[in-house]
CSV table of C-alpha atoms in Angstrom, one decimal:
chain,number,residue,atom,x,y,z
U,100,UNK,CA,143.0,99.7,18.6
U,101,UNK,CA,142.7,103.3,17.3
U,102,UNK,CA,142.7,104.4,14.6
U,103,UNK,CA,142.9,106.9,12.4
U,104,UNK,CA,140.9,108.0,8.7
U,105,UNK,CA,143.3,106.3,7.6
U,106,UNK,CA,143.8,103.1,9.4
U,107,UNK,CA,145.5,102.3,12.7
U,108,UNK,CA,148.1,104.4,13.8
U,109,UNK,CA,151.3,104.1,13.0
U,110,UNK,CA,155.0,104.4,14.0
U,111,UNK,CA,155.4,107.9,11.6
U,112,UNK,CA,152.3,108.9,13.5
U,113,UNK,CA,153.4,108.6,17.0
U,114,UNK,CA,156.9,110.0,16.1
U,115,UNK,CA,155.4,113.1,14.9
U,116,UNK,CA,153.2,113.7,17.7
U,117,UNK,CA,156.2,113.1,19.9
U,118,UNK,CA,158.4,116.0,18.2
U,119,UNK,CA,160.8,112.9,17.7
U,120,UNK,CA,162.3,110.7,14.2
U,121,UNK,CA,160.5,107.9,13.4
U,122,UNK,CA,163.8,106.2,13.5
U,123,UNK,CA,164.4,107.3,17.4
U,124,UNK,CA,160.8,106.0,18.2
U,125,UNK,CA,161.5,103.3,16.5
U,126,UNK,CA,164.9,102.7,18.9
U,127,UNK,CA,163.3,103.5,21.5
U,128,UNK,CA,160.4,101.0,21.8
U,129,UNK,CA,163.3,98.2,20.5
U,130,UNK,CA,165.1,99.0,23.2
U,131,UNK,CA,168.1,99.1,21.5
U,132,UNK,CA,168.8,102.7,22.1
U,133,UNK,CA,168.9,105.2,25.1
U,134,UNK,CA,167.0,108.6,24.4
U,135,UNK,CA,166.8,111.4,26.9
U,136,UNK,CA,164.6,111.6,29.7
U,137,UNK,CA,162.6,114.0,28.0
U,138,UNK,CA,162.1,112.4,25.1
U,139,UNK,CA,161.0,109.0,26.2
U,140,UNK,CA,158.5,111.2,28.2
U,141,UNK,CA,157.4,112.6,25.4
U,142,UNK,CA,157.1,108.9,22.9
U,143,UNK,CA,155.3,107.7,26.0
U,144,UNK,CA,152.4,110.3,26.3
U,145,UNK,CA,152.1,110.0,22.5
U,146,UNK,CA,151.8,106.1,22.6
U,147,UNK,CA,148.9,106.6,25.2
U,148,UNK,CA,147.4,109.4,24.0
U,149,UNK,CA,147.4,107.9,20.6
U,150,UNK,CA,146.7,104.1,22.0
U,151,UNK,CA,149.2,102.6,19.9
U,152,UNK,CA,149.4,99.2,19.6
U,153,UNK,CA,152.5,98.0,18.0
U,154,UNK,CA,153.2,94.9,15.1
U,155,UNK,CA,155.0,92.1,17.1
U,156,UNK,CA,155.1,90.3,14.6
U,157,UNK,CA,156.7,92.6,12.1
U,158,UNK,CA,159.2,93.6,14.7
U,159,UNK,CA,160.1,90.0,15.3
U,160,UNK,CA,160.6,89.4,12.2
U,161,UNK,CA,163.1,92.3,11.7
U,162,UNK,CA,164.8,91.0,14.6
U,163,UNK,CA,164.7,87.4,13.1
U,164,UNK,CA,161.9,86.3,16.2
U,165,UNK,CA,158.2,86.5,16.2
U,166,UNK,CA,158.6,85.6,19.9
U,167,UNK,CA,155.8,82.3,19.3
U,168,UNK,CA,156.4,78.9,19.7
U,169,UNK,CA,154.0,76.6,17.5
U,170,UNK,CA,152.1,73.5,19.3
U,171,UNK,CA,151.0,70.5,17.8
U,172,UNK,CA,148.6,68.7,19.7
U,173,UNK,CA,146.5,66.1,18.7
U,174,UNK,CA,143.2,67.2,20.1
U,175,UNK,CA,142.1,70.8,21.2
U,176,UNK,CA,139.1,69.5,23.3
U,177,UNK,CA,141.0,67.0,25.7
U,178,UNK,CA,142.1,67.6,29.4
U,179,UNK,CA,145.2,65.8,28.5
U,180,UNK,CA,146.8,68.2,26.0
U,181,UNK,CA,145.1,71.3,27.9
U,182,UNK,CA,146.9,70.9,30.9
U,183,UNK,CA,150.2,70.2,29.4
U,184,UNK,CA,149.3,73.4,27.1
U,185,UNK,CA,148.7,75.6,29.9
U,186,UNK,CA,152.3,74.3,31.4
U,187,UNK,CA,153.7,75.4,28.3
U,188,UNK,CA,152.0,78.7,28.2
U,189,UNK,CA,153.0,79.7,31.7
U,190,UNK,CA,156.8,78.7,31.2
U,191,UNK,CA,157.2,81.1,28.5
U,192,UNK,CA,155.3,83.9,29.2
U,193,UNK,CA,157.0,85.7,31.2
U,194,UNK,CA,159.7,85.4,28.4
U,195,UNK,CA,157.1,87.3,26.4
U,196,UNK,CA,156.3,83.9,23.9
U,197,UNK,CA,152.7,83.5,23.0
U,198,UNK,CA,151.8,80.0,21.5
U,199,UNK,CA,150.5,79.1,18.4
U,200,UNK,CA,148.7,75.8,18.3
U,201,UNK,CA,147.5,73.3,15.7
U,202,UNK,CA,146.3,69.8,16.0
U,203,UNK,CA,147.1,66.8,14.1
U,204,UNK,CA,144.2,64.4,14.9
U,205,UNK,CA,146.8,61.3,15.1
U,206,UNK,CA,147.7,61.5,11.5
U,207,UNK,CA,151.0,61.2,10.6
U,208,UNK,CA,150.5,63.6,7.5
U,209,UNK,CA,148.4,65.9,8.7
U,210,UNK,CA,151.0,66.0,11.7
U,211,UNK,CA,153.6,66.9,9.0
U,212,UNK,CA,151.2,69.2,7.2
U,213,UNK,CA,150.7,71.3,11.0
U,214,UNK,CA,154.5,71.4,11.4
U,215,UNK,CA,155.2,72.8,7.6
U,216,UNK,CA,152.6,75.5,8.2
U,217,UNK,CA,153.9,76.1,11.9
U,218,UNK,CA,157.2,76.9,10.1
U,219,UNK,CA,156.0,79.1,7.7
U,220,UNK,CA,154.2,81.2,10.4
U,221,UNK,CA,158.5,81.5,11.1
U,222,UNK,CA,157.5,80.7,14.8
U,223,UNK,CA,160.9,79.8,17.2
U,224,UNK,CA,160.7,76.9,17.8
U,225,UNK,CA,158.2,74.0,17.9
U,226,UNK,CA,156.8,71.8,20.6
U,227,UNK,CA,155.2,68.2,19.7
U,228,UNK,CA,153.3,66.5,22.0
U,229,UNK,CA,152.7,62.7,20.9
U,230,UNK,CA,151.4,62.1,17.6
U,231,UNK,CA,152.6,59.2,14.6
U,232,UNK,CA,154.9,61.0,13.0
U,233,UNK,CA,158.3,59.6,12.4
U,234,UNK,CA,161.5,60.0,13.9
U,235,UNK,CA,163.2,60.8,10.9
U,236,UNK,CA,160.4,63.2,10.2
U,237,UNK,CA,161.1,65.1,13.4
U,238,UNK,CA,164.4,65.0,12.6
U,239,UNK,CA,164.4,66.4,9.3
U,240,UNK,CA,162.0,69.2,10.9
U,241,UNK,CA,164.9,70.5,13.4
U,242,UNK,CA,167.0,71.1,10.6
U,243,UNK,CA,164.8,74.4,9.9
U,244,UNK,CA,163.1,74.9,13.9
U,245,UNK,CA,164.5,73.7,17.0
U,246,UNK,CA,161.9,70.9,18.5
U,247,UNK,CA,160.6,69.7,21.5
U,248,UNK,CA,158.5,66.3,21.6
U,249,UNK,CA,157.2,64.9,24.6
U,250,UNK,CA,156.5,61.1,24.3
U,251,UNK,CA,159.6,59.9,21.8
U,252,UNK,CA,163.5,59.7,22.7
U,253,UNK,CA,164.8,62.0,20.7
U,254,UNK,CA,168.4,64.2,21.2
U,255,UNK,CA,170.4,66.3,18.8
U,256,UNK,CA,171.4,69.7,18.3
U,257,UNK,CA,168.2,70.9,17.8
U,258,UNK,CA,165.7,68.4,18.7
U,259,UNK,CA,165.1,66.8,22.6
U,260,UNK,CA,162.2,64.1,23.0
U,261,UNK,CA,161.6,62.7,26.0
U,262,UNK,CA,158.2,60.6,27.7
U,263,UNK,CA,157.9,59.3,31.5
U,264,UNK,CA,158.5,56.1,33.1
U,265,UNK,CA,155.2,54.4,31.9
U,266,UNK,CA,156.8,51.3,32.2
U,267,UNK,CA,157.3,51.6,35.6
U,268,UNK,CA,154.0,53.2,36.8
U,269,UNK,CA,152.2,50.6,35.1
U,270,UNK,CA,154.3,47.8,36.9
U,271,UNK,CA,153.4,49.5,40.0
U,272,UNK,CA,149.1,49.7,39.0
U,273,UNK,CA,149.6,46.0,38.2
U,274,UNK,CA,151.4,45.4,41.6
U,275,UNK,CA,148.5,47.2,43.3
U,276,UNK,CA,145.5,44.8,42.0
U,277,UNK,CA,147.6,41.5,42.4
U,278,UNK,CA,148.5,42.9,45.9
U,279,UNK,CA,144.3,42.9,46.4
U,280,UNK,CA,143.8,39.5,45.4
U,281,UNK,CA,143.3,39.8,41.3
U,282,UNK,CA,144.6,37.2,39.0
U,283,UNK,CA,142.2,37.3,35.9
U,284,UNK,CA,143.2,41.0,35.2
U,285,UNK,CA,142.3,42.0,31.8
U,286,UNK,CA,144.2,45.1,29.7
U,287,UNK,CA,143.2,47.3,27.4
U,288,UNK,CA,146.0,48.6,24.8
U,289,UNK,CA,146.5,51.8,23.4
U,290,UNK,CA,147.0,53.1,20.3
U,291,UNK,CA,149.9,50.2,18.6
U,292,UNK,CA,152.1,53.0,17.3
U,293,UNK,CA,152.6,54.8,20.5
U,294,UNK,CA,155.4,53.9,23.0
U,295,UNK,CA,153.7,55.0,26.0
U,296,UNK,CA,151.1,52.2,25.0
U,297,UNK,CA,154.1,49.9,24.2
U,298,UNK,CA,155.3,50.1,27.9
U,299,UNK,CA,152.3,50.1,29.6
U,300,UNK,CA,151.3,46.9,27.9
U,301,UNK,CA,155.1,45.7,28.7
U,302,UNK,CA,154.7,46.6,32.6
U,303,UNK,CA,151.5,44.7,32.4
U,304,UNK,CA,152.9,41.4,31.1
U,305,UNK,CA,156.2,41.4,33.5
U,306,UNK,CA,154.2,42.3,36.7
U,307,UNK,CA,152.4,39.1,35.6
U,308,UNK,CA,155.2,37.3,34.7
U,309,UNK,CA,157.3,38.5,37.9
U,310,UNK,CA,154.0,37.1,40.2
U,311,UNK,CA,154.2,33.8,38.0
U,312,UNK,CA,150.7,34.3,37.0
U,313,UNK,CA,150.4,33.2,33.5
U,314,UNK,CA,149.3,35.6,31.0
U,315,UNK,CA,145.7,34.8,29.1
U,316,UNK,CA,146.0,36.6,25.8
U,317,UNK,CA,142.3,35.9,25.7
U,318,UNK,CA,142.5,38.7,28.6
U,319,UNK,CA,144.5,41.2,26.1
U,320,UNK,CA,141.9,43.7,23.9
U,321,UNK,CA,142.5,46.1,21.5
U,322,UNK,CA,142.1,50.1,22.6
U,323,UNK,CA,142.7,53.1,21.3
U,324,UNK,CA,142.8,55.6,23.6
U,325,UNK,CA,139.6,56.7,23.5
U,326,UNK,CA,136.0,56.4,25.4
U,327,UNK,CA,135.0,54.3,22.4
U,328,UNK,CA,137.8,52.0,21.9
U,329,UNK,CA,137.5,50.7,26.2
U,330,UNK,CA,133.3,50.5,25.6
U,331,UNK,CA,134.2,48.2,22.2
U,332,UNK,CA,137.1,46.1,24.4
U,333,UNK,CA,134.9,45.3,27.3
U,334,UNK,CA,132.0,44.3,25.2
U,335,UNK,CA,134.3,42.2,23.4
U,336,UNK,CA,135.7,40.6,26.5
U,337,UNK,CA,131.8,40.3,27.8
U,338,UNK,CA,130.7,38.6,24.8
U,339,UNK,CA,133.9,36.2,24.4
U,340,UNK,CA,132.9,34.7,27.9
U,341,UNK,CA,136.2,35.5,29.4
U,342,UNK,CA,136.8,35.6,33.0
U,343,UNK,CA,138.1,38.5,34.4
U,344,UNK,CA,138.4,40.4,38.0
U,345,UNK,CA,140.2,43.3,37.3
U,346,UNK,CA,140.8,45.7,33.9
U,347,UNK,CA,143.6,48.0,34.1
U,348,UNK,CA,142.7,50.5,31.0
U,349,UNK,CA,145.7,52.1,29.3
U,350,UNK,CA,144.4,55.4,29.7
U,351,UNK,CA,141.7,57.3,31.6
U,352,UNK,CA,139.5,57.3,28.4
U,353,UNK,CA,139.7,54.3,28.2
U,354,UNK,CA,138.9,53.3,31.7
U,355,UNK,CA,135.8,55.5,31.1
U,356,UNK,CA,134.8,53.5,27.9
U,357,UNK,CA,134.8,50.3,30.2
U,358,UNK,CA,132.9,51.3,33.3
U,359,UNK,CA,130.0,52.6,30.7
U,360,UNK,CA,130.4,48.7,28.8
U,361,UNK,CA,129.9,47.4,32.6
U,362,UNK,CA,127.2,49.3,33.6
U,363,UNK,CA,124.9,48.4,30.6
U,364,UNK,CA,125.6,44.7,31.2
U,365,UNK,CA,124.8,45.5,35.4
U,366,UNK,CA,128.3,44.5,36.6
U,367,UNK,CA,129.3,46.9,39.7
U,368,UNK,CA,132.3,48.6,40.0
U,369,UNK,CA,134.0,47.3,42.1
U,370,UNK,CA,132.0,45.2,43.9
U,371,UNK,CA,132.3,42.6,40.6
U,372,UNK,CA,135.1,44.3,38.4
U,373,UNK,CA,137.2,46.5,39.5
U,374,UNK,CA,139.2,49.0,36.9
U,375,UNK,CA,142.2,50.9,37.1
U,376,UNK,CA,143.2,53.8,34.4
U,377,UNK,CA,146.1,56.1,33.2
U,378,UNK,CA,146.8,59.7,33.0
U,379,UNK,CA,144.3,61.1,36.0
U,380,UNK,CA,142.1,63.2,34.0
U,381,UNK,CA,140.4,65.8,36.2
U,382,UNK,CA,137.2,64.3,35.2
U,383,UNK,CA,138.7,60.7,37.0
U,384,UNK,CA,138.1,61.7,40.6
U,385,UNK,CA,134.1,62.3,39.8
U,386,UNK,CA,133.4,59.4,37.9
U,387,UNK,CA,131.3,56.5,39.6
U,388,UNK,CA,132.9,55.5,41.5
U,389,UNK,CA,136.0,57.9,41.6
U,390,UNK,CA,139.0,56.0,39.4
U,391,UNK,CA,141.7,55.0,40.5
U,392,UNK,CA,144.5,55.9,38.3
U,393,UNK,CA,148.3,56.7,37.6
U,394,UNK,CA,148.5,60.4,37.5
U,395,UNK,CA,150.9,62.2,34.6
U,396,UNK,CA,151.6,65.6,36.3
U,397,UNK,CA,151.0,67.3,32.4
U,398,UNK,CA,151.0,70.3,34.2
U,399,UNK,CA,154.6,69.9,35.4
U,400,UNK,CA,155.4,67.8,31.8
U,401,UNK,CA,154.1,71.4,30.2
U,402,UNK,CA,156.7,73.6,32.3
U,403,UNK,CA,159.1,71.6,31.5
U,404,UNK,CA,158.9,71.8,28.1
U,405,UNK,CA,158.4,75.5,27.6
U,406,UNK,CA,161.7,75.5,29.7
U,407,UNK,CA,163.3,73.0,27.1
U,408,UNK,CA,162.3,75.5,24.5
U,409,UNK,CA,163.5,78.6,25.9
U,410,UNK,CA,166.7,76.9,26.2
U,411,UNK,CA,166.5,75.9,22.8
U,412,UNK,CA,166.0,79.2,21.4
U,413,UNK,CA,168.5,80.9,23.3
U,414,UNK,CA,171.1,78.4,22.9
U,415,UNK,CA,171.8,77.5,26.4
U,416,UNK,CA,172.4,74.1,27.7
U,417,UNK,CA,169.3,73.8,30.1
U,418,UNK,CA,168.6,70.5,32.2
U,419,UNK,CA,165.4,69.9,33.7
U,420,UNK,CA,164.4,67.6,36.4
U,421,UNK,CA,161.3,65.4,35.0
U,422,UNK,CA,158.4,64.7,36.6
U,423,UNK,CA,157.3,61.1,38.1
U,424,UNK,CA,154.5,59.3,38.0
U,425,UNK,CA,152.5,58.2,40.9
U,426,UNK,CA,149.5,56.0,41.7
U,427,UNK,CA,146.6,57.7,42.7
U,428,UNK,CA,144.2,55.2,44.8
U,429,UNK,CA,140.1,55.8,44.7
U,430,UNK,CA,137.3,53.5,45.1
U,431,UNK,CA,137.5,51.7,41.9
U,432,UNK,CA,139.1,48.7,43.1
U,433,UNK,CA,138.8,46.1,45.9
U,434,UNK,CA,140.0,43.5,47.6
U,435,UNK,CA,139.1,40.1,46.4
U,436,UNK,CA,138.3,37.9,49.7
C-alpha cells in the first residue's frame, strides 16, 4: 500500500486530489450513489495514482457486513478439511466473501471458544465442519450468526446441518468384500462421538447381519480417526490372535495406520489381508498398494456449503442437491479362492 508521511492514504486524501467531497468519494466507491461521468473519472485516476487500498472491513461494518464467513475446522493440515475449505472458498468468492478460519482440534470447548471469537470478529455467518460440540451449543450460536455444520442434522431459522449417507456407502464397502469371498472382516471405529462413525459402524454390522454372517466383537477395535489409532487397532487385533481376512477402516487415516501395523508384522496387502478405507484422501490412490476406498466428494460438500451460507446471509430459501458417495475400487483387496 502507499502511503503517505503520514500513514496510508486515506479517503480525505483521495477526495481532495479528485476535486471531489469526501462524502461523494465516499458514495461513489459504496456504490450507493451515481456521480457524473467526469467525476468518477476523476476519483478513479486519483485511486490509481494514489494506490489506494480501501478498509473492507470498516466499510462492512458500517454497512452491518464484513463480507467473511468464519470456518471452524478441526485440523489445518488435513486433506479432508482442505478440500472441503477450498469448496467453500470458491462458492463465495465471487460473492466477494473471504473466509476466516480457526480450528478446534476435536475439543468441544475449544470448538466453542473458536466460534465466540469467530463472532466477535462480526463475521456473516459461520460454517462448522464436524467437531464435538453440542447441538444445543450450535443452536444457541445461531441465535447471534447464521450456521452451517456439515456432519450433524440440524434445521432452524438460522442453523442447517446436514452429513452424507455413510450408512449406506459403508453397507455397500461391506457388500464389496463379502461379494470377494471375506467373512472374518475386521472394523476399525472412529471417533465414539461422531455420527459418521456411528453409521459406518451400523452399515458394518447390518451388511453382516443381512449376509447371516455372525458378527465377532473380538473383530471390532477401537479408532480414532487417525494414522495412530488404525496402527494401535491392528496391533491389537495381531496380538489378540484374532482371525481376520479383511479390515474395512473407518477412514482413510485410518486405513493408512493399518497397512503400516501389517507391514511391520510381514502380512501383504492383499495377498493376506486385504483393507478397505473411507473418505479417498488424495494421498489413497499412491499408497502401496493404491486403497480402495469410499470417496466423499469434499470438494462438492464445500460448494455446497458456501451456497448454504450465501443463502443464509441473504435470506433466501436456497436448496441444494447433495452429493453421493461412491466406492472407489483399487488393488487393496482380493478375491479369497
Amino acid at each position: 500500500m502507499r502511503t503517505t508521511g503520514n500513514g496510508p492514504v486515506t479517503l480525505h486524501q483521495v477526495a481532495h486530489a479528485a476535486g471531489v467531497s469526501p462524502a461523494t468519494a465516499s458514495r461513489f466507491m459504496n456504490g450507493t450513489a451515481r456521480v457524473s461521468d467526469a467525476k468518477r473519472r476523476s476519483i478513479e485516476d486519483a485511486i490509481e495514482r494514489l494506490n489506494y487500498k480501501p478498509n473492507l472491513v470498516a466499510q462492512g461494518l458500517k454497512m452491518g457486513s464484513t463480507r467473511t464467513i468464519g470456518v471452524l475446522t478441526q485440523s489445518l493440515v488435513s486433506g479432508y478439511f482442505n478440500d472441503a475449505m477450498v469448496g467453500i472458498e470458491d462458492a463465495v468468492k465471487a460473492a466477494g466473501y473471504a473466509l476466516l478460519i480457526m480450528s478446534g482440534h476435536w475439543h468441544a470447548a475449544e470448538e466453542a471458544e473458536r466460534v465466540e471469537l469467530l463472532i466477535g470478529r462480526r463475521v456473516d455467518g459461520v460454517v462448522i465442519l464436524t467437531g464435538n460440540m453440542s447441538d444445543t451449543q450450535i443452536l444457541d450460536f445461531s441465535q447471534r450468526v447464521p450456521i452451517v455444520a456439515f456432519g450433524r442434522k440440524l434445521e432452524g431459522e438460522r442453523v442447517f446441518g446436514f452429513f452424507l449417507d455413510n450408512y449406506g456407502a459403508a453397507c455397500e464397502a461391506m457388500e464389496l468384500l463379502i461379494e470377494q469371498g471375506h467373512r472374518r472382516i475386521a472394523f476399525i471405529r472412529g471417533s465414539d462421538d461422531q455420527e459418521d462413525a456411528h453409521a459406518r459402524l451400523a452399515g458394518y454390522r447390518d451388511t453382516l447381519a443381512k449376509h447371516r454372517i455372525e458378527p465377532d466383537p473380538d473383530l471390532i477395535v477401537a479408532g480414532d480417526f487417525q494414522e495412530s489409532g488404525g496402527l494401535q487397532a491392528v496391533n491389537q487385533l495381531l496380538t489378540s490372535g484374532a482371525r481376520f481376512s479383511a479390515i474395512f477402516a473407518a477412514n482413510d487415516l485410518s486405513a493408512y495406520g493399518a497397512r503400516l501395523a501389517l507391514y511391520r508384522r510381514s502380512i501383504r496387502v492383499p495377498e493376506d489381508v486385504s483393507i478397505i478405507g473411507f473418505d479417498d484422501l488424495h494421498s489413497s490412490m499412491y499408497t502401496t498398494p493404491p486403497l480402495t476406498t469410499v470417496r466423499q466428494p469434499l470438494y462438492d460438500v464445500g460448494s455446497c456449503i458456501g451456497t448454504m451460507m450465501l443463502g443464509m446471509i441473504a435470506h433466501d430459501e436456497v436448496k441444494v442437491a447433495l452429493p453421493a458417495l461412491s466406492l472407489v475400487v483399487r488393488e487393496s483387496v482380493r478375491r479369497l479362492t
